[in-house]
PDB file of C-alpha atoms in Angstrom:
ATOM      1  CA  UNK A 232     141.700 112.957 -99.204  1.00 45.00           C
ATOM      2  CA  UNK A 233     138.502 110.933 -99.069  1.00 44.00           C
ATOM      3  CA  UNK A 234     137.776 108.236 -96.545  1.00 51.00           C
ATOM      4  CA  UNK A 235     137.564 104.687 -97.754  1.00 49.00           C
ATOM      5  CA  UNK A 236     134.293 103.936 -96.008  1.00 48.00           C
ATOM      6  CA  UNK A 237     132.521 107.269 -96.353  1.00 47.00           C
ATOM      7  CA  UNK A 238     132.729 108.572 -99.901  1.00 50.00           C
ATOM      8  CA  UNK A 239     131.339 112.006 -99.026  1.00 65.00           C
ATOM      9  CA  UNK A 240     133.211 112.553 -95.747  1.00 82.00           C
ATOM     10  CA  UNK A 241     136.689 114.030 -95.702  1.00 92.00           C
ATOM     11  CA  UNK A 242     139.320 113.432 -93.035  1.00 93.00           C
ATOM     12  CA  UNK A 243     138.664 116.891 -91.648  1.00 93.00           C
ATOM     13  CA  UNK A 244     134.957 116.139 -91.280  1.00 94.00           C
ATOM     14  CA  UNK A 245     135.778 112.832 -89.583  1.00 94.00           C
ATOM     15  CA  UNK A 246     138.026 114.528 -87.023  1.00 94.00           C
ATOM     16  CA  UNK A 247     135.518 117.289 -86.284  1.00 94.00           C
ATOM     17  CA  UNK A 248     132.672 114.806 -85.758  1.00 94.00           C
ATOM     18  CA  UNK A 249     134.775 112.607 -83.464  1.00 95.00           C
ATOM     19  CA  UNK A 250     136.118 115.577 -81.502  1.00 94.00           C
ATOM     20  CA  UNK A 251     132.593 116.834 -80.871  1.00 94.00           C
ATOM     21  CA  UNK A 252     131.573 113.402 -79.612  1.00 94.00           C
ATOM     22  CA  UNK A 253     134.577 113.189 -77.288  1.00 94.00           C
ATOM     23  CA  UNK A 254     134.785 116.763 -76.051  1.00 94.00           C
ATOM     24  CA  UNK A 255     131.385 118.346 -76.621  1.00 93.00           C
ATOM     25  CA  UNK A 256     131.381 122.135 -76.165  1.00 92.00           C
ATOM     26  CA  UNK A 257     135.093 122.144 -75.277  1.00 94.00           C
ATOM     27  CA  UNK A 258     135.916 121.541 -78.906  1.00 93.00           C
ATOM     28  CA  UNK A 259     133.490 124.176 -80.186  1.00 90.00           C
ATOM     29  CA  UNK A 260     134.885 126.798 -77.804  1.00 92.00           C
ATOM     30  CA  UNK A 261     138.360 126.127 -79.103  1.00 90.00           C
ATOM     31  CA  UNK A 262     137.291 127.120 -82.613  1.00 91.00           C
ATOM     32  CA  UNK A 263     134.939 130.019 -81.906  1.00 90.00           C
ATOM     33  CA  UNK A 264     134.800 132.568 -84.704  1.00 89.00           C
ATOM     34  CA  UNK A 265     134.997 130.083 -87.569  1.00 91.00           C
ATOM     35  CA  UNK A 266     132.027 128.936 -89.599  1.00 93.00           C
ATOM     36  CA  UNK A 267     131.427 125.205 -89.968  1.00 92.00           C
ATOM     37  CA  UNK A 268     132.767 125.376 -93.533  1.00 93.00           C
ATOM     38  CA  UNK A 269     135.885 127.303 -92.519  1.00 93.00           C
ATOM     39  CA  UNK A 270     136.566 124.837 -89.717  1.00 93.00           C
ATOM     40  CA  UNK A 271     136.228 121.828 -92.003  1.00 93.00           C
ATOM     41  CA  UNK A 272     138.375 123.401 -94.736  1.00 93.00           C
ATOM     42  CA  UNK A 273     141.074 124.277 -92.201  1.00 91.00           C
ATOM     43  CA  UNK A 274     141.276 120.712 -90.898  1.00 93.00           C
ATOM     44  CA  UNK A 275     141.160 119.252 -94.405  1.00 92.00           C
ATOM     45  CA  UNK A 276     144.071 121.421 -95.453  1.00 91.00           C
ATOM     46  CA  UNK A 277     146.240 120.570 -92.450  1.00 89.00           C
ATOM     47  CA  UNK A 278     145.462 116.842 -92.662  1.00 91.00           C
ATOM     48  CA  UNK A 279     146.490 116.701 -96.312  1.00 87.00           C
ATOM     49  CA  UNK A 280     149.122 114.013 -96.759  1.00 82.00           C
ATOM     50  CA  UNK A 281     147.955 111.879 -93.841  1.00 86.00           C
ATOM     51  CA  UNK A 282     146.267 108.547 -94.276  1.00 89.00           C
ATOM     52  CA  UNK A 283     142.968 107.569 -92.699  1.00 92.00           C
ATOM     53  CA  UNK A 284     144.840 105.080 -90.516  1.00 88.00           C
ATOM     54  CA  UNK A 285     147.123 107.831 -89.193  1.00 88.00           C
ATOM     55  CA  UNK A 286     144.169 110.089 -88.456  1.00 92.00           C
ATOM     56  CA  UNK A 287     142.436 107.301 -86.533  1.00 92.00           C
ATOM     57  CA  UNK A 288     145.671 106.760 -84.579  1.00 89.00           C
ATOM     58  CA  UNK A 289     145.466 110.402 -83.522  1.00 90.00           C
ATOM     59  CA  UNK A 290     141.809 110.092 -82.564  1.00 93.00           C
ATOM     60  CA  UNK A 291     142.542 107.018 -80.455  1.00 93.00           C
ATOM     61  CA  UNK A 292     145.273 108.934 -78.631  1.00 89.00           C
ATOM     62  CA  UNK A 293     142.725 111.651 -77.809  1.00 93.00           C
ATOM     63  CA  UNK A 294     140.824 109.192 -75.632  1.00 92.00           C
ATOM     64  CA  UNK A 295     143.446 109.693 -72.921  1.00 91.00           C
ATOM     65  CA  UNK A 296     143.193 113.494 -72.985  1.00 91.00           C
ATOM     66  CA  UNK A 297     140.683 115.594 -71.038  1.00 93.00           C
ATOM     67  CA  UNK A 298     140.925 118.542 -73.423  1.00 94.00           C
ATOM     68  CA  UNK A 299     140.926 118.621 -77.219  1.00 94.00           C
ATOM     69  CA  UNK A 300     144.369 119.012 -78.749  1.00 92.00           C
ATOM     70  CA  UNK A 301     145.343 121.941 -80.915  1.00 90.00           C
ATOM     71  CA  UNK A 302     145.773 121.176 -84.586  1.00 88.00           C
ATOM     72  CA  UNK A 303     149.596 120.896 -84.361  1.00 87.00           C
ATOM     73  CA  UNK A 304     149.235 118.652 -81.307  1.00 89.00           C
ATOM     74  CA  UNK A 305     146.800 116.428 -83.176  1.00 90.00           C
ATOM     75  CA  UNK A 306     149.193 116.066 -86.111  1.00 88.00           C
ATOM     76  CA  UNK A 307     151.869 114.803 -83.716  1.00 85.00           C
ATOM     77  CA  UNK A 308     149.384 112.341 -82.221  1.00 89.00           C
ATOM     78  CA  UNK A 309     148.715 110.991 -85.714  1.00 89.00           C
ATOM     79  CA  UNK A 310     152.396 110.276 -86.278  1.00 84.00           C
ATOM     80  CA  UNK A 311     153.953 109.413 -82.913  1.00 82.00           C
ATOM     81  CA  UNK A 312     156.983 108.000 -84.715  1.00 81.00           C
ATOM     82  CA  UNK A 313     158.062 111.567 -85.578  1.00 82.00           C
ATOM     83  CA  UNK A 314     159.083 112.011 -81.943  1.00 86.00           C
ATOM     84  CA  UNK A 315     162.860 111.334 -82.059  1.00 88.00           C
ATOM     85  CA  UNK A 316     162.900 109.232 -78.897  1.00 90.00           C
ATOM     86  CA  UNK A 317     159.937 107.123 -80.027  1.00 88.00           C
ATOM     87  CA  UNK A 318     161.623 106.634 -83.400  1.00 89.00           C
ATOM     88  CA  UNK A 319     164.896 105.711 -81.689  1.00 92.00           C
ATOM     89  CA  UNK A 320     163.362 102.886 -79.688  1.00 92.00           C
ATOM     90  CA  UNK A 321     161.560 101.612 -82.784  1.00 91.00           C
ATOM     91  CA  UNK A 322     164.896 101.630 -84.619  1.00 92.00           C
ATOM     92  CA  UNK A 323     166.577  99.624 -81.859  1.00 94.00           C
ATOM     93  CA  UNK A 324     163.863  96.966 -81.939  1.00 94.00           C
ATOM     94  CA  UNK A 325     163.857  96.947 -85.747  1.00 93.00           C
ATOM     95  CA  UNK A 326     167.621  96.565 -86.072  1.00 93.00           C
ATOM     96  CA  UNK A 327     167.640  93.799 -83.449  1.00 93.00           C
ATOM     97  CA  UNK A 328     165.010  91.983 -85.528  1.00 93.00           C
ATOM     98  CA  UNK A 329     167.134  92.319 -88.653  1.00 92.00           C
ATOM     99  CA  UNK A 330     170.089  90.810 -86.807  1.00 90.00           C
ATOM    100  CA  UNK A 331     167.884  87.759 -86.256  1.00 90.00           C
ATOM    101  CA  UNK A 332     166.963  87.623 -89.939  1.00 90.00           C
ATOM    102  CA  UNK A 333     163.560  89.357 -89.695  1.00 91.00           C
ATOM    103  CA  UNK A 334     162.588  92.517 -91.560  1.00 92.00           C
ATOM    104  CA  UNK A 335     161.480  94.315 -88.416  1.00 89.00           C
ATOM    105  CA  UNK A 336     158.477  96.619 -88.083  1.00 90.00           C
ATOM    106  CA  UNK A 337     159.033 100.154 -89.357  1.00 92.00           C
ATOM    107  CA  UNK A 338     156.518 102.991 -89.158  1.00 86.00           C
ATOM    108  CA  UNK A 339     158.418 104.927 -91.820  1.00 88.00           C
ATOM    109  CA  UNK A 340     161.487 104.343 -94.039  1.00 91.00           C
ATOM    110  CA  UNK A 341     163.144 107.446 -92.557  1.00 90.00           C
ATOM    111  CA  UNK A 342     163.534 105.604 -89.240  1.00 92.00           C
ATOM    112  CA  UNK A 343     165.333 102.704 -90.914  1.00 94.00           C
ATOM    113  CA  UNK A 344     167.714 104.884 -92.926  1.00 94.00           C
ATOM    114  CA  UNK A 345     168.426 107.069 -89.889  1.00 93.00           C
ATOM    115  CA  UNK A 346     169.363 103.878 -88.022  1.00 94.00           C
ATOM    116  CA  UNK A 347     171.711 102.884 -90.848  1.00 93.00           C
ATOM    117  CA  UNK A 348     173.422 106.273 -90.874  1.00 92.00           C
ATOM    118  CA  UNK A 349     173.625 106.507 -87.086  1.00 92.00           C
ATOM    119  CA  UNK A 350     175.243 103.055 -87.028  1.00 92.00           C
ATOM    120  CA  UNK A 351     173.355  99.910 -86.109  1.00 89.00           C
ATOM    121  CA  UNK A 352     176.218  98.576 -83.974  1.00 91.00           C
ATOM    122  CA  UNK A 353     176.257 101.641 -81.718  1.00 92.00           C
ATOM    123  CA  UNK A 354     172.466 101.794 -81.788  1.00 90.00           C
ATOM    124  CA  UNK A 355     172.209  98.287 -80.365  1.00 92.00           C
ATOM    125  CA  UNK A 356     174.954  98.760 -77.798  1.00 92.00           C
ATOM    126  CA  UNK A 357     174.291 102.256 -76.441  1.00 91.00           C
ATOM    127  CA  UNK A 358     171.564 104.003 -74.473  1.00 92.00           C
ATOM    128  CA  UNK A 359     169.400 106.793 -75.861  1.00 92.00           C
ATOM    129  CA  UNK A 360     171.176 109.351 -73.690  1.00 92.00           C
ATOM    130  CA  UNK A 361     174.476 108.407 -75.322  1.00 93.00           C
ATOM    131  CA  UNK A 362     173.055 108.341 -78.868  1.00 93.00           C
ATOM    132  CA  UNK A 363     170.646 111.266 -78.511  1.00 93.00           C
ATOM    133  CA  UNK A 364     172.622 113.935 -80.368  1.00 93.00           C
ATOM    134  CA  UNK A 365     173.788 111.646 -83.164  1.00 93.00           C
ATOM    135  CA  UNK A 366     170.355 110.072 -83.531  1.00 93.00           C
ATOM    136  CA  UNK A 367     168.441 113.347 -83.642  1.00 91.00           C
ATOM    137  CA  UNK A 368     170.807 114.663 -86.304  1.00 92.00           C
ATOM    138  CA  UNK A 369     170.513 111.503 -88.432  1.00 92.00           C
ATOM    139  CA  UNK A 370     166.735 111.325 -88.019  1.00 89.00           C
ATOM    140  CA  UNK A 371     166.269 115.018 -88.776  1.00 88.00           C
ATOM    141  CA  UNK A 372     168.411 114.733 -91.894  1.00 90.00           C
ATOM    142  CA  UNK A 373     166.342 111.793 -93.124  1.00 88.00           C
ATOM    143  CA  UNK A 374     162.995 113.487 -92.505  1.00 83.00           C
ATOM    144  CA  UNK A 375     164.200 116.555 -94.386  1.00 84.00           C
ATOM    145  CA  UNK A 376     164.757 114.516 -97.551  1.00 84.00           C
ATOM    146  CA  UNK A 377     161.034 114.191 -98.248  1.00 77.00           C
ATOM    147  CA  UNK A 378     161.454 110.930-100.156  1.00 84.00           C
ATOM    148  CA  UNK A 379     163.144 107.687 -99.232  1.00 86.00           C
ATOM    149  CA  UNK A 380     164.363 104.417-100.663  1.00 90.00           C
ATOM    150  CA  UNK A 381     162.368 101.373 -99.604  1.00 92.00           C
ATOM    151  CA  UNK A 382     163.582  99.242 -96.711  1.00 92.00           C
ATOM    152  CA  UNK A 383     165.726  96.453 -98.205  1.00 92.00           C
ATOM    153  CA  UNK A 384     165.187  92.788 -97.597  1.00 90.00           C
ATOM    154  CA  UNK A 385     167.358  91.213 -94.924  1.00 86.00           C
ATOM    155  CA  UNK A 386     170.490  89.624 -96.338  1.00 77.00           C
ATOM    156  CA  UNK A 387     171.274  85.999 -95.637  1.00 60.00           C
ATOM    157  CA  UNK A 388     172.996  85.722 -92.292  1.00 54.00           C
ATOM    158  CA  UNK A 389     176.781  85.265 -92.301  1.00 53.00           C
ATOM    159  CA  UNK A 390     178.218  81.946 -91.007  1.00 51.00           C
ATOM    160  CA  UNK A 391     178.618  81.844 -87.255  1.00 52.00           C
ATOM    161  CA  UNK A 392     182.171  82.421 -85.943  1.00 53.00           C
ATOM    162  CA  UNK A 393     184.291  79.268 -86.193  1.00 50.00           C
ATOM    163  CA  UNK A 394     182.097  77.493 -88.727  1.00 50.00           C
ATOM    164  CA  UNK A 395     184.438  78.205 -91.613  1.00 46.00           C
ATOM    165  CA  UNK A 396     188.207  78.688 -91.906  1.00 46.00           C
ATOM    166  CA  UNK A 397     187.982  80.088 -95.413  1.00 46.00           C
ATOM    167  CA  UNK A 398     186.479  83.365 -94.220  1.00 56.00           C
ATOM    168  CA  UNK A 399     189.616  84.595 -92.482  1.00 59.00           C
ATOM    169  CA  UNK A 400     191.965  83.233 -95.154  1.00 61.00           C
ATOM    170  CA  UNK A 401     190.027  84.848 -97.969  1.00 58.00           C
ATOM    171  CA  UNK A 402     189.760  88.085 -96.026  1.00 62.00           C
ATOM    172  CA  UNK A 403     193.518  88.101 -95.403  1.00 64.00           C
ATOM    173  CA  UNK A 404     194.240  87.682 -99.109  1.00 62.00           C
ATOM    174  CA  UNK A 405     191.784  90.402-100.080  1.00 59.00           C
ATOM    175  CA  UNK A 406     193.047  92.812 -97.414  1.00 62.00           C
ATOM    176  CA  UNK A 407     196.658  92.223 -98.468  1.00 63.00           C
ATOM    177  CA  UNK A 408     195.755  93.126-102.031  1.00 58.00           C
ATOM    178  CA  UNK A 409     194.110  96.315-100.731  1.00 56.00           C
ATOM    179  CA  UNK A 410     197.113  97.234 -98.602  1.00 58.00           C
ATOM    180  CA  UNK A 411     195.183  96.716 -95.364  1.00 57.00           C
ATOM    181  CA  UNK A 412     196.792  93.451 -94.263  1.00 56.00           C
ATOM    182  CA  UNK A 413     198.608  95.100 -91.313  1.00 59.00           C
ATOM    183  CA  UNK A 414     195.447  94.968 -89.256  1.00 54.00           C
ATOM    184  CA  UNK A 415     195.860  91.185 -89.040  1.00 54.00           C
ATOM    185  CA  UNK A 416     199.387  91.302 -87.661  1.00 58.00           C
ATOM    186  CA  UNK A 417     198.742  92.036 -83.921  1.00 54.00           C
ATOM    187  CA  UNK A 418     198.361  89.111 -81.549  1.00 53.00           C
ATOM    188  CA  UNK A 419     195.985  86.482 -82.769  1.00 55.00           C
ATOM    189  CA  UNK A 420     192.386  86.516 -81.564  1.00 53.00           C
ATOM    190  CA  UNK A 421     189.988  83.635 -81.114  1.00 64.00           C
ATOM    191  CA  UNK A 422     187.332  85.720 -82.831  1.00 69.00           C
ATOM    192  CA  UNK A 423     187.638  85.088 -86.609  1.00 70.00           C
ATOM    193  CA  UNK A 424     186.024  88.482 -87.204  1.00 74.00           C
ATOM    194  CA  UNK A 425     188.459  90.479 -85.078  1.00 78.00           C
ATOM    195  CA  UNK A 426     190.130  91.821 -88.222  1.00 76.00           C
ATOM    196  CA  UNK A 427     186.863  93.504 -89.209  1.00 76.00           C
ATOM    197  CA  UNK A 428     186.412  95.079 -85.780  1.00 80.00           C
ATOM    198  CA  UNK A 429     189.968  96.432 -85.874  1.00 83.00           C
ATOM    199  CA  UNK A 430     189.399  98.029 -89.271  1.00 78.00           C
ATOM    200  CA  UNK A 431     186.236  99.818 -88.172  1.00 78.00           C
ATOM    201  CA  UNK A 432     187.744 100.853 -84.831  1.00 83.00           C
ATOM    202  CA  UNK A 433     190.771 102.302 -86.588  1.00 79.00           C
ATOM    203  CA  UNK A 434     188.561 104.087 -89.133  1.00 75.00           C
ATOM    204  CA  UNK A 435     186.501 105.667 -86.325  1.00 80.00           C
ATOM    205  CA  UNK A 436     189.539 106.661 -84.235  1.00 79.00           C
ATOM    206  CA  UNK A 437     190.498 110.319 -84.516  1.00 77.00           C
ATOM    207  CA  UNK A 438     193.721 110.450 -86.481  1.00 75.00           C
ATOM    208  CA  UNK A 439     193.440 106.758 -87.290  1.00 75.00           C
ATOM    209  CA  UNK A 440     194.143 105.122 -90.617  1.00 76.00           C
ATOM    210  CA  UNK A 441     191.623 105.621 -93.414  1.00 74.00           C
ATOM    211  CA  UNK A 442     190.776 102.506 -95.397  1.00 70.00           C
ATOM    212  CA  UNK A 443     189.449 102.045 -98.887  1.00 72.00           C
ATOM    213  CA  UNK A 444     185.671 101.911 -99.477  1.00 70.00           C
ATOM    214  CA  UNK A 445     185.852  98.212-100.429  1.00 71.00           C
ATOM    215  CA  UNK A 446     187.787  97.399 -97.239  1.00 75.00           C
ATOM    216  CA  UNK A 447     185.200  99.085 -95.015  1.00 74.00           C
ATOM    217  CA  UNK A 448     182.349  97.355 -96.837  1.00 74.00           C
ATOM    218  CA  UNK A 449     183.988  93.939 -96.370  1.00 76.00           C
ATOM    219  CA  UNK A 450     184.467  94.632 -92.655  1.00 75.00           C
ATOM    220  CA  UNK A 451     180.827  95.667 -92.199  1.00 76.00           C
ATOM    221  CA  UNK A 452     179.600  92.554 -94.008  1.00 76.00           C
ATOM    222  CA  UNK A 453     181.759  90.336 -91.803  1.00 75.00           C
ATOM    223  CA  UNK A 454     180.234  91.866 -88.659  1.00 76.00           C
ATOM    224  CA  UNK A 455     176.692  91.707 -90.004  1.00 76.00           C
ATOM    225  CA  UNK A 456     176.280  95.485 -89.872  1.00 76.00           C
ATOM    226  CA  UNK A 457     173.780  97.366 -92.026  1.00 72.00           C
ATOM    227  CA  UNK A 458     175.359  98.899 -95.097  1.00 68.00           C
ATOM    228  CA  UNK A 459     174.823 102.469 -96.212  1.00 69.00           C
ATOM    229  CA  UNK A 460     173.164 103.105 -99.591  1.00 63.00           C
ATOM    230  CA  UNK A 461     175.677 102.255-102.308  1.00 59.00           C
ATOM    231  CA  UNK A 462     177.581  99.728-100.177  1.00 59.00           C
ATOM    232  CA  UNK A 463     175.257  96.776-100.762  1.00 56.00           C
TER     233      UNK A 463
END
């Protein structure tokens, strides 16, 4: 890949030049035995697929290091979001932004879709230590896909609780038609969305009742939760 501002300089050449400026002979000693051409070709090959912006992110991170990073270390510096914990905290901030009606800032679509699959409700109400295993599995699965859908626009926010009486009445009629009206029978709640919470809690409970796809989608919409692909 060619740089935008130096037509004859590749990303590998850029990194080598900057590393020599930052580390002097330390960098050269690290790559003893390779000719200048072999060194450049090696870096060009490994940096294939990265953008100039990502490479410069890695170079900036090197300013805090006393010794030059190995090539694998440098690749991780270029894409800090690939660290599961870093990605997790970005997902939490991003999902909180979407709750407020903003798109959020996402380094990569895989982080967004991992957040959707891990469950935005739990993501926003749990610590990393609690979510670690589930998050790492969801994030790893997304990265393995190699291609991703774009991040969807934020849907219009649902009416605040209590602002409409039709919501519960319409939901009751729809749930009755789906055979899921029993969830509304326990003692009445002041929260007009309690029916949706009960459906999702029951669905998640081991040995609990399993509801129809349309029922689960309606419950998620009522709670303002992110929908999985195919549910929108």
